[in-house]
Amino acid sequence: GDTVFLRFCEDRKKTMETVLQLVRKGADMDFLSEKFFEDYAFNLVRAVGYFLINLKREKNFVWSAMDFETYKKFGQPEGVREMAADNFFRGVCGVGYGVAILETKKGVVNMSFRSKKKVDVTKYAKLFGGGGHKNAAGATISASYDEAIKKIRTTLSG
């Protein structure tokens, strides 16, 4: 998962050797593939759709956000923020990265940054006290939803 399904490997040779060892030890790749790519809860897919329909573009990035009340209406699907960022936000043409923003509970706003290979999003996550990897990073802000959105947009656009 951390390699976004083998697309972002720090050491591709080592990663592929590890995959080969897992297969040799009996890892069921069909089962894993199905669980990761073909077994989504209905409300998870709907919540990703919400992120996509509300996607906005700034000069150098795209972003979308979901407040806690909306998140609750979808049943608080685990992984929705990461799924939207991994599968869609990083791939938008003409921008270097995307950020999916989710208020996971009142006053707690989480961000998932995802980028193309050449853009290091840890520098953006660190602006909010977060961290991560070059192409996948995250951060959390303790603030109201509206305050957090304003701070994120101001910080990233400035």
GROMACS .gro file of N, CA and C in nm:
model
  474
    1GLY      N    1   0.080  -0.120   0.000
    1GLY     CA    2   0.000   0.000   0.000
    1GLY      C    3   0.084   0.126   0.000
    2ASP      N    4   0.194   0.126   0.073
    2ASP     CA    5   0.277   0.245   0.083
    2ASP      C    6   0.344   0.280  -0.049
    3THR      N    7   0.356   0.183  -0.138
    3THR     CA    8   0.413   0.210  -0.271
    3THR      C    9   0.305   0.249  -0.370
    4VAL      N   10   0.182   0.264  -0.322
    4VAL     CA   11   0.064   0.287  -0.406
    4VAL      C   12   0.063   0.178  -0.514
    5PHE      N   13   0.068   0.057  -0.464
    5PHE     CA   14   0.058  -0.062  -0.549
    5PHE      C   15   0.166  -0.066  -0.656
    6LEU      N   16   0.289  -0.048  -0.607
    6LEU     CA   17   0.413  -0.064  -0.683
    6LEU      C   18   0.441   0.050  -0.781
    7ARG      N   19   0.366   0.158  -0.775
    7ARG     CA   20   0.393   0.270  -0.865
    7ARG      C   21   0.499   0.363  -0.811
    8PHE      N   22   0.514   0.373  -0.679
    8PHE     CA   23   0.609   0.466  -0.620
    8PHE      C   24   0.701   0.391  -0.524
    9CYS      N   25   0.810   0.341  -0.577
    9CYS     CA   26   0.906   0.263  -0.499
    9CYS      C   27   1.035   0.341  -0.485
   10GLU      N   28   1.084   0.352  -0.363
   10GLU     CA   29   1.215   0.415  -0.342
   10GLU      C   30   1.324   0.329  -0.405
   11ASP      N   31   1.313   0.200  -0.385
   11ASP     CA   32   1.410   0.105  -0.439
   11ASP      C   33   1.331  -0.004  -0.512
   12ARG      N   34   1.307   0.018  -0.640
   12ARG     CA   35   1.222  -0.072  -0.719
   12ARG      C   36   1.272  -0.217  -0.716
   13LYS      N   37   1.403  -0.236  -0.729
   13LYS     CA   38   1.458  -0.372  -0.729
   13LYS      C   39   1.427  -0.443  -0.597
   14LYS      N   40   1.451  -0.375  -0.486
   14LYS     CA   41   1.424  -0.435  -0.355
   14LYS      C   42   1.275  -0.464  -0.338
   15THR      N   43   1.192  -0.372  -0.382
   15THR     CA   44   1.047  -0.391  -0.371
   15THR      C   45   1.003  -0.513  -0.450
   16MET      N   46   1.049  -0.526  -0.573
   16MET     CA   47   1.010  -0.640  -0.657
   16MET      C   48   1.064  -0.772  -0.601
   17GLU      N   49   1.183  -0.768  -0.542
   17GLU     CA   50   1.236  -0.889  -0.478
   17GLU      C   51   1.149  -0.929  -0.359
   18THR      N   52   1.102  -0.832  -0.286
   18THR     CA   53   1.013  -0.859  -0.173
   18THR      C   54   0.882  -0.920  -0.221
   19VAL      N   55   0.826  -0.865  -0.328
   19VAL     CA   56   0.703  -0.920  -0.386
   19VAL      C   57   0.727  -1.065  -0.429
   20LEU      N   58   0.839  -1.091  -0.494
   20LEU     CA   59   0.871  -1.227  -0.538
   20LEU      C   60   0.880  -1.322  -0.419
   21GLN      N   61   0.941  -1.278  -0.309
   21GLN     CA   62   0.949  -1.362  -0.188
   21GLN      C   63   0.809  -1.392  -0.134
   22LEU      N   64   0.723  -1.292  -0.134
   22LEU     CA   65   0.587  -1.313  -0.085
   22LEU      C   66   0.512  -1.414  -0.173
   23VAL      N   67   0.527  -1.403  -0.303
   23VAL     CA   68   0.462  -1.498  -0.395
   23VAL      C   69   0.516  -1.638  -0.373
   24ARG      N   70   0.646  -1.649  -0.359
   24ARG     CA   71   0.707  -1.781  -0.334
   24ARG      C   72   0.659  -1.843  -0.204
   25LYS      N   73   0.624  -1.758  -0.107
   25LYS     CA   74   0.575  -1.808   0.022
   25LYS      C   75   0.425  -1.830   0.022
   26GLY      N   76   0.363  -1.808  -0.095
   26GLY     CA   77   0.221  -1.840  -0.107
   26GLY      C   78   0.125  -1.723  -0.109
   27ALA      N   79   0.174  -1.602  -0.116
   27ALA     CA   80   0.083  -1.488  -0.122
   27ALA      C   81  -0.010  -1.503  -0.242
   28ASP      N   82  -0.137  -1.484  -0.219
   28ASP     CA   83  -0.238  -1.497  -0.324
   28ASP      C   84  -0.259  -1.359  -0.388
   29MET      N   85  -0.189  -1.335  -0.498
   29MET     CA   86  -0.193  -1.203  -0.562
   29MET      C   87  -0.332  -1.170  -0.617
   30ASP      N   88  -0.405  -1.271  -0.664
   30ASP     CA   89  -0.540  -1.246  -0.713
   30ASP      C   90  -0.630  -1.198  -0.600
   31PHE      N   91  -0.619  -1.263  -0.484
   31PHE     CA   92  -0.697  -1.223  -0.367
   31PHE      C   93  -0.663  -1.081  -0.325
   32LEU      N   94  -0.533  -1.051  -0.316
   32LEU     CA   95  -0.489  -0.917  -0.275
   32LEU      C   96  -0.536  -0.811  -0.374
   33SER      N   97  -0.522  -0.841  -0.502
   33SER     CA   98  -0.566  -0.747  -0.605
   33SER      C   99  -0.715  -0.720  -0.594
   34GLU      N  100  -0.792  -0.826  -0.574
   34GLU     CA  101  -0.937  -0.809  -0.562
   34GLU      C  102  -0.972  -0.726  -0.439
   35LYS      N  103  -0.907  -0.753  -0.326
   35LYS     CA  104  -0.936  -0.679  -0.203
   35LYS      C  105  -0.900  -0.531  -0.215
   36PHE      N  106  -0.790  -0.501  -0.286
   36PHE     CA  107  -0.747  -0.362  -0.299
   36PHE      C  108  -0.819  -0.286  -0.410
   37PHE      N  109  -0.861  -0.355  -0.514
   37PHE     CA  110  -0.913  -0.285  -0.632
   37PHE      C  111  -1.056  -0.320  -0.671
   38GLU      N  112  -1.116  -0.421  -0.609
   38GLU     CA  113  -1.248  -0.464  -0.655
   38GLU      C  114  -1.343  -0.498  -0.541
   39ASP      N  115  -1.323  -0.440  -0.425
   39ASP     CA  116  -1.405  -0.477  -0.310
   39ASP      C  117  -1.432  -0.352  -0.224
   40TYR      N  118  -1.498  -0.254  -0.284
   40TYR     CA  119  -1.523  -0.128  -0.217
   40TYR      C  120  -1.665  -0.122  -0.162
   41ALA      N  121  -1.677  -0.072  -0.041
   41ALA     CA  122  -1.809  -0.051   0.017
   41ALA      C  123  -1.881   0.059  -0.063
   42PHE      N  124  -2.011   0.045  -0.077
   42PHE     CA  125  -2.093   0.137  -0.154
   42PHE      C  126  -2.072   0.282  -0.108
   43ASN      N  127  -2.079   0.306   0.024
   43ASN     CA  128  -2.064   0.443   0.074
   43ASN      C  129  -1.923   0.497   0.057
   44LEU      N  130  -1.823   0.410   0.052
   44LEU     CA  131  -1.687   0.455   0.023
   44LEU      C  132  -1.679   0.511  -0.119
   45VAL      N  133  -1.737   0.441  -0.213
   45VAL     CA  134  -1.737   0.487  -0.353
   45VAL      C  135  -1.814   0.618  -0.365
   46ARG      N  136  -1.928   0.627  -0.298
   46ARG     CA  137  -2.006   0.751  -0.302
   46ARG      C  138  -1.928   0.868  -0.242
   47ALA      N  139  -1.856   0.843  -0.133
   47ALA     CA  140  -1.777   0.948  -0.069
   47ALA      C  141  -1.662   0.993  -0.159
   48VAL      N  142  -1.599   0.900  -0.229
   48VAL     CA  143  -1.495   0.938  -0.326
   48VAL      C  144  -1.559   1.026  -0.434
   49GLY      N  145  -1.678   0.990  -0.477
   49GLY     CA  146  -1.750   1.071  -0.575
   49GLY      C  147  -1.772   1.213  -0.524
   50TYR      N  148  -1.803   1.227  -0.396
   50TYR     CA  149  -1.820   1.360  -0.337
   50TYR      C  150  -1.690   1.440  -0.349
   51PHE      N  151  -1.579   1.375  -0.314
   51PHE     CA  152  -1.449   1.442  -0.328
   51PHE      C  153  -1.427   1.486  -0.473
   52LEU      N  154  -1.460   1.400  -0.567
   52LEU     CA  155  -1.434   1.430  -0.708
   52LEU      C  156  -1.523   1.541  -0.760
   53ILE      N  157  -1.650   1.538  -0.726
   53ILE     CA  158  -1.741   1.640  -0.777
   53ILE      C  159  -1.711   1.778  -0.717
   54ASN      N  160  -1.645   1.779  -0.603
   54ASN     CA  161  -1.609   1.906  -0.538
   54ASN      C  162  -1.463   1.944  -0.558
   55LEU      N  163  -1.395   1.878  -0.649
   55LEU     CA  164  -1.254   1.905  -0.676
   55LEU      C  165  -1.236   2.046  -0.731
   56LYS      N  166  -1.137   2.116  -0.676
   56LYS     CA  167  -1.107   2.253  -0.719
   56LYS      C  168  -0.960   2.260  -0.761
   57ARG      N  169  -0.933   2.354  -0.851
   57ARG     CA  170  -0.797   2.369  -0.901
   57ARG      C  171  -0.741   2.505  -0.862
   58GLU      N  172  -0.623   2.504  -0.806
   58GLU     CA  173  -0.548   2.625  -0.778
   58GLU      C  174  -0.437   2.631  -0.884
   59LYS      N  175  -0.347   2.725  -0.870
   59LYS     CA  176  -0.241   2.742  -0.971
   59LYS      C  177  -0.158   2.615  -0.989
   60ASN      N  178  -0.109   2.557  -0.879
   60ASN     CA  179  -0.017   2.444  -0.890
   60ASN      C  180  -0.067   2.315  -0.825
   61PHE      N  181  -0.191   2.313  -0.779
   61PHE     CA  182  -0.244   2.192  -0.715
   61PHE      C  183  -0.396   2.185  -0.726
   62VAL      N  184  -0.449   2.066  -0.700
   62VAL     CA  185  -0.593   2.048  -0.689
   62VAL      C  186  -0.625   2.007  -0.546
   63TRP      N  187  -0.748   2.033  -0.505
   63TRP     CA  188  -0.788   1.997  -0.370
   63TRP      C  189  -0.939   1.977  -0.363
   64SER      N  190  -0.979   1.902  -0.263
   64SER     CA  191  -1.119   1.886  -0.232
   64SER      C  192  -1.130   1.860  -0.083
   65ALA      N  193  -1.243   1.892  -0.027
   65ALA     CA  194  -1.260   1.878   0.117
   65ALA      C  195  -1.400   1.827   0.151
   66MET      N  196  -1.407   1.759   0.264
   66MET     CA  197  -1.534   1.707   0.316
   66MET      C  198  -1.541   1.739   0.465
   67ASP      N  199  -1.651   1.805   0.505
   67ASP     CA  200  -1.668   1.835   0.647
   67ASP      C  201  -1.720   1.713   0.722
   68PHE      N  202  -1.717   1.722   0.855
   68PHE     CA  203  -1.752   1.607   0.939
   68PHE      C  204  -1.897   1.563   0.920
   69GLU      N  205  -1.990   1.659   0.907
   69GLU     CA  206  -2.131   1.622   0.890
   69GLU      C  207  -2.151   1.539   0.762
   70THR      N  208  -2.087   1.579   0.655
   70THR     CA  209  -2.098   1.503   0.529
   70THR      C  210  -2.032   1.367   0.544
   71TYR      N  211  -1.917   1.364   0.608
   71TYR     CA  212  -1.845   1.238   0.634
   71TYR      C  213  -1.935   1.141   0.712
   72LYS      N  214  -2.006   1.194   0.813
   72LYS     CA  215  -2.098   1.110   0.891
   72LYS      C  216  -2.211   1.057   0.803
   73LYS      N  217  -2.264   1.140   0.712
   73LYS     CA  218  -2.373   1.097   0.624
   73LYS      C  219  -2.331   0.978   0.537
   74PHE      N  220  -2.204   0.972   0.501
   74PHE     CA  221  -2.153   0.860   0.422
   74PHE      C  222  -2.115   0.740   0.508
   75GLY      N  223  -2.132   0.750   0.639
   75GLY     CA  224  -2.100   0.639   0.727
   75GLY      C  225  -1.954   0.636   0.769
   76GLN      N  226  -1.882   0.747   0.754
   76GLN     CA  227  -1.742   0.760   0.791
   76GLN      C  228  -1.655   0.648   0.730
   77PRO      N  229  -1.657   0.634   0.599
   77PRO     CA  230  -1.581   0.525   0.536
   77PRO      C  231  -1.429   0.543   0.552
   78GLU      N  232  -1.367   0.442   0.606
   78GLU     CA  233  -1.223   0.444   0.629
   78GLU      C  234  -1.148   0.446   0.495
   79GLY      N  235  -1.048   0.531   0.487
   79GLY     CA  236  -0.962   0.534   0.369
   79GLY      C  237  -1.011   0.620   0.254
   80VAL      N  238  -1.122   0.689   0.270
   80VAL     CA  239  -1.178   0.766   0.158
   80VAL      C  240  -1.085   0.879   0.115
   81ARG      N  241  -1.026   0.947   0.211
   81ARG     CA  242  -0.936   1.058   0.179
   81ARG      C  243  -0.815   1.008   0.099
   82GLU      N  244  -0.756   0.900   0.145
   82GLU     CA  245  -0.639   0.844   0.078
   82GLU      C  246  -0.674   0.790  -0.060
   83MET      N  247  -0.790   0.726  -0.071
   83MET     CA  248  -0.831   0.670  -0.200
   83MET      C  249  -0.849   0.780  -0.304
   84ALA      N  250  -0.915   0.887  -0.266
   84ALA     CA  251  -0.934   0.998  -0.360
   84ALA      C  252  -0.799   1.057  -0.401
   85ALA      N  253  -0.712   1.078  -0.303
   85ALA     CA  254  -0.581   1.137  -0.332
   85ALA      C  255  -0.495   1.044  -0.417
   86ASP      N  256  -0.488   0.917  -0.379
   86ASP     CA  257  -0.403   0.819  -0.451
   86ASP      C  258  -0.448   0.799  -0.595
   87ASN      N  259  -0.576   0.777  -0.612
   87ASN     CA  260  -0.625   0.735  -0.743
   87ASN      C  261  -0.658   0.848  -0.839
   88PHE      N  262  -0.682   0.967  -0.788
   88PHE     CA  263  -0.727   1.074  -0.877
   88PHE      C  264  -0.649   1.204  -0.865
   89PHE      N  265  -0.626   1.253  -0.745
   89PHE     CA  266  -0.571   1.387  -0.729
   89PHE      C  267  -0.432   1.402  -0.787
   90ARG      N  268  -0.346   1.303  -0.767
   90ARG     CA  269  -0.208   1.314  -0.816
   90ARG      C  270  -0.201   1.309  -0.968
   91GLY      N  271  -0.304   1.259  -1.033
   91GLY     CA  272  -0.299   1.239  -1.177
   91GLY      C  273  -0.357   1.350  -1.261
   92VAL      N  274  -0.402   1.458  -1.201
   92VAL     CA  275  -0.463   1.566  -1.278
   92VAL      C  276  -0.356   1.637  -1.362
   93CYS      N  277  -0.382   1.648  -1.489
   93CYS     CA  278  -0.287   1.714  -1.581
   93CYS      C  279  -0.268   1.861  -1.545
   94GLY      N  280  -0.146   1.907  -1.557
   94GLY     CA  281  -0.118   2.048  -1.539
   94GLY      C  282  -0.091   2.094  -1.397
   95VAL      N  283  -0.098   2.003  -1.301
   95VAL     CA  284  -0.065   2.037  -1.163
   95VAL      C  285   0.034   1.935  -1.109
   96GLY      N  286   0.110   1.975  -1.009
   96GLY     CA  287   0.211   1.887  -0.954
   96GLY      C  288   0.163   1.797  -0.843
   97TYR      N  289   0.054   1.838  -0.774
   97TYR     CA  290   0.008   1.757  -0.661
   97TYR      C  291  -0.138   1.788  -0.630
   98GLY      N  292  -0.192   1.706  -0.540
   98GLY     CA  293  -0.327   1.725  -0.492
   98GLY      C  294  -0.333   1.704  -0.343
   99VAL      N  295  -0.435   1.758  -0.282
   99VAL     CA  296  -0.455   1.739  -0.139
   99VAL      C  297  -0.602   1.710  -0.112
  100ALA      N  298  -0.627   1.599  -0.047
  100ALA     CA  299  -0.762   1.561  -0.004
  100ALA      C  300  -0.773   1.598   0.144
  101ILE      N  301  -0.878   1.671   0.177
  101ILE     CA  302  -0.895   1.727   0.312
  101ILE      C  303  -1.023   1.670   0.372
  102LEU      N  304  -1.010   1.617   0.493
  102LEU     CA  305  -1.126   1.554   0.557
  102LEU      C  306  -1.131   1.591   0.705
  103GLU      N  307  -1.246   1.644   0.746
  103GLU     CA  308  -1.269   1.668   0.888
  103GLU      C  309  -1.317   1.536   0.948
  104THR      N  310  -1.227   1.465   1.016
  104THR     CA  311  -1.260   1.332   1.068
  104THR      C  312  -1.341   1.335   1.195
  105LYS      N  313  -1.335   1.444   1.268
  105LYS     CA  314  -1.424   1.473   1.380
  105LYS      C  315  -1.424   1.624   1.397
  106LYS      N  316  -1.522   1.676   1.465
  106LYS     CA  317  -1.534   1.821   1.480
  106LYS      C  318  -1.403   1.880   1.531
  107GLY      N  319  -1.349   1.976   1.454
  107GLY     CA  320  -1.228   2.045   1.494
  107GLY      C  321  -1.098   1.975   1.462
  108VAL      N  322  -1.104   1.860   1.391
  108VAL     CA  323  -0.982   1.787   1.352
  108VAL      C  324  -0.988   1.764   1.202
  109VAL      N  325  -0.898   1.828   1.130
  109VAL     CA  326  -0.896   1.823   0.984
  109VAL      C  327  -0.766   1.756   0.938
  110ASN      N  328  -0.782   1.647   0.863
  110ASN     CA  329  -0.668   1.570   0.813
  110ASN      C  330  -0.648   1.595   0.664
  111MET      N  331  -0.522   1.597   0.623
  111MET     CA  332  -0.488   1.619   0.483
  111MET      C  333  -0.403   1.505   0.431
  112SER      N  334  -0.431   1.461   0.308
  112SER     CA  335  -0.346   1.365   0.237
  112SER      C  336  -0.295   1.432   0.111
  113PHE      N  337  -0.165   1.450   0.106
  113PHE     CA  338  -0.099   1.508  -0.011
  113PHE      C  339  -0.048   1.396  -0.099
  114ARG      N  340  -0.069   1.407  -0.230
  114ARG     CA  341  -0.017   1.309  -0.326
  114ARG      C  342   0.038   1.385  -0.445
  115SER      N  343   0.151   1.336  -0.500
  115SER     CA  344   0.214   1.409  -0.609
  115SER      C  345   0.266   1.317  -0.717
  116LYS      N  346   0.299   1.380  -0.827
  116LYS     CA  347   0.369   1.312  -0.934
  116LYS      C  348   0.513   1.289  -0.887
  117LYS      N  349   0.586   1.206  -0.957
  117LYS     CA  350   0.720   1.165  -0.912
  117LYS      C  351   0.815   1.279  -0.878
  118LYS      N  352   0.809   1.390  -0.952
  118LYS     CA  353   0.909   1.496  -0.934
  118LYS      C  354   0.875   1.597  -0.825
  119VAL      N  355   0.757   1.592  -0.769
  119VAL     CA  356   0.715   1.690  -0.670
  119VAL      C  357   0.721   1.628  -0.530
  120ASP      N  358   0.793   1.694  -0.441
  120ASP     CA  359   0.808   1.647  -0.303
  120ASP      C  360   0.702   1.713  -0.214
  121VAL      N  361   0.600   1.636  -0.176
  121VAL     CA  362   0.492   1.694  -0.096
  121VAL      C  363   0.521   1.696   0.054
  122THR      N  364   0.631   1.636   0.097
  122THR     CA  365   0.663   1.646   0.239
  122THR      C  366   0.684   1.791   0.281
  123LYS      N  367   0.735   1.873   0.189
  123LYS     CA  368   0.756   2.015   0.224
  123LYS      C  369   0.623   2.085   0.253
  124TYR      N  370   0.516   2.044   0.185
  124TYR     CA  371   0.385   2.104   0.211
  124TYR      C  372   0.325   2.049   0.341
  125ALA      N  373   0.338   1.920   0.362
  125ALA     CA  374   0.287   1.861   0.486
  125ALA      C  375   0.356   1.920   0.608
  126LYS      N  376   0.486   1.945   0.597
  126LYS     CA  377   0.562   2.001   0.709
  126LYS      C  378   0.514   2.142   0.746
  127LEU      N  379   0.457   2.214   0.650
  127LEU     CA  380   0.402   2.347   0.680
  127LEU      C  381   0.290   2.340   0.783
  128PHE      N  382   0.229   2.222   0.796
  128PHE     CA  383   0.118   2.201   0.890
  128PHE      C  384   0.157   2.105   1.002
  129GLY      N  385   0.288   2.081   1.019
  129GLY     CA  386   0.335   1.993   1.125
  129GLY      C  387   0.331   1.846   1.091
  130GLY      N  388   0.310   1.813   0.964
  130GLY     CA  389   0.303   1.673   0.922
  130GLY      C  390   0.432   1.625   0.859
  131GLY      N  391   0.421   1.518   0.783
  131GLY     CA  392   0.537   1.460   0.717
  131GLY      C  393   0.495   1.344   0.630
  132GLY      N  394   0.592   1.264   0.591
  132GLY     CA  395   0.562   1.148   0.508
  132GLY      C  396   0.672   1.118   0.411
  133HIS      N  397   0.634   1.080   0.292
  133HIS     CA  398   0.726   1.044   0.185
  133HIS      C  399   0.720   1.150   0.076
  134LYS      N  400   0.815   1.143  -0.017
  134LYS     CA  401   0.823   1.241  -0.125
  134LYS      C  402   0.689   1.256  -0.199
  135ASN      N  403   0.626   1.147  -0.235
  135ASN     CA  404   0.504   1.153  -0.317
  135ASN      C  405   0.375   1.127  -0.240
  136ALA      N  406   0.386   1.104  -0.110
  136ALA     CA  407   0.267   1.081  -0.027
  136ALA      C  408   0.296   1.129   0.114
  137ALA      N  409   0.222   1.228   0.157
  137ALA     CA  410   0.244   1.284   0.290
  137ALA      C  411   0.111   1.325   0.350
  138GLY      N  412   0.114   1.357   0.478
  138GLY     CA  413  -0.010   1.397   0.544
  138GLY      C  414   0.016   1.491   0.660
  139ALA      N  415  -0.092   1.553   0.705
  139ALA     CA  416  -0.085   1.643   0.820
  139ALA      C  417  -0.223   1.656   0.881
  140THR      N  418  -0.227   1.705   1.003
  140THR     CA  419  -0.352   1.726   1.075
  140THR      C  420  -0.352   1.866   1.133
  141ILE      N  421  -0.466   1.932   1.124
  141ILE     CA  422  -0.486   2.065   1.182
  141ILE      C  423  -0.600   2.056   1.284
  142SER      N  424  -0.578   2.113   1.400
  142SER     CA  425  -0.685   2.126   1.499
  142SER      C  426  -0.742   2.266   1.486
  143ALA      N  427  -0.856   2.274   1.419
  143ALA     CA  428  -0.923   2.401   1.396
  143ALA      C  429  -1.062   2.370   1.342
  144SER      N  430  -1.147   2.471   1.339
  144SER     CA  431  -1.278   2.449   1.278
  144SER      C  432  -1.257   2.419   1.129
  145TYR      N  433  -1.354   2.356   1.069
  145TYR     CA  434  -1.344   2.319   0.928
  145TYR      C  435  -1.316   2.442   0.841
  146ASP      N  436  -1.395   2.547   0.857
  146ASP     CA  437  -1.378   2.667   0.775
  146ASP      C  438  -1.242   2.733   0.796
  147GLU      N  439  -1.198   2.740   0.922
  147GLU     CA  440  -1.066   2.797   0.951
  147GLU      C  441  -0.955   2.714   0.887
  148ALA      N  442  -0.968   2.583   0.896
  148ALA     CA  443  -0.867   2.494   0.839
  148ALA      C  444  -0.859   2.509   0.687
  149ILE      N  445  -0.973   2.513   0.620
  149ILE     CA  446  -0.974   2.529   0.474
  149ILE      C  447  -0.908   2.660   0.435
  150LYS      N  448  -0.941   2.767   0.506
  150LYS     CA  449  -0.882   2.898   0.476
  150LYS      C  450  -0.731   2.893   0.496
  151LYS      N  451  -0.686   2.833   0.606
  151LYS     CA  452  -0.542   2.825   0.634
  151LYS      C  453  -0.470   2.740   0.528
  152ILE      N  454  -0.529   2.629   0.491
  152ILE     CA  455  -0.467   2.541   0.391
  152ILE      C  456  -0.454   2.613   0.257
  153ARG      N  457  -0.562   2.673   0.212
  153ARG     CA  458  -0.558   2.743   0.081
  153ARG      C  459  -0.459   2.860   0.083
  154THR      N  460  -0.461   2.937   0.190
  154THR     CA  461  -0.370   3.052   0.200
  154THR      C  462  -0.225   3.006   0.202
  155THR      N  463  -0.196   2.905   0.281
  155THR     CA  464  -0.059   2.855   0.294
  155THR      C  465  -0.008   2.795   0.164
  156LEU      N  466  -0.090   2.714   0.099
  156LEU     CA  467  -0.045   2.643  -0.021
  156LEU      C  468  -0.044   2.734  -0.145
  157SER      N  469  -0.128   2.834  -0.146
  157SER     CA  470  -0.134   2.922  -0.263
  157SER      C  471  -0.032   3.036  -0.255
  158GLY      N  472   0.019   3.061  -0.135
  158GLY     CA  473   0.106   3.176  -0.114
  158GLY      C  474   0.247   3.154  -0.145
   0.00000   0.00000   0.00000
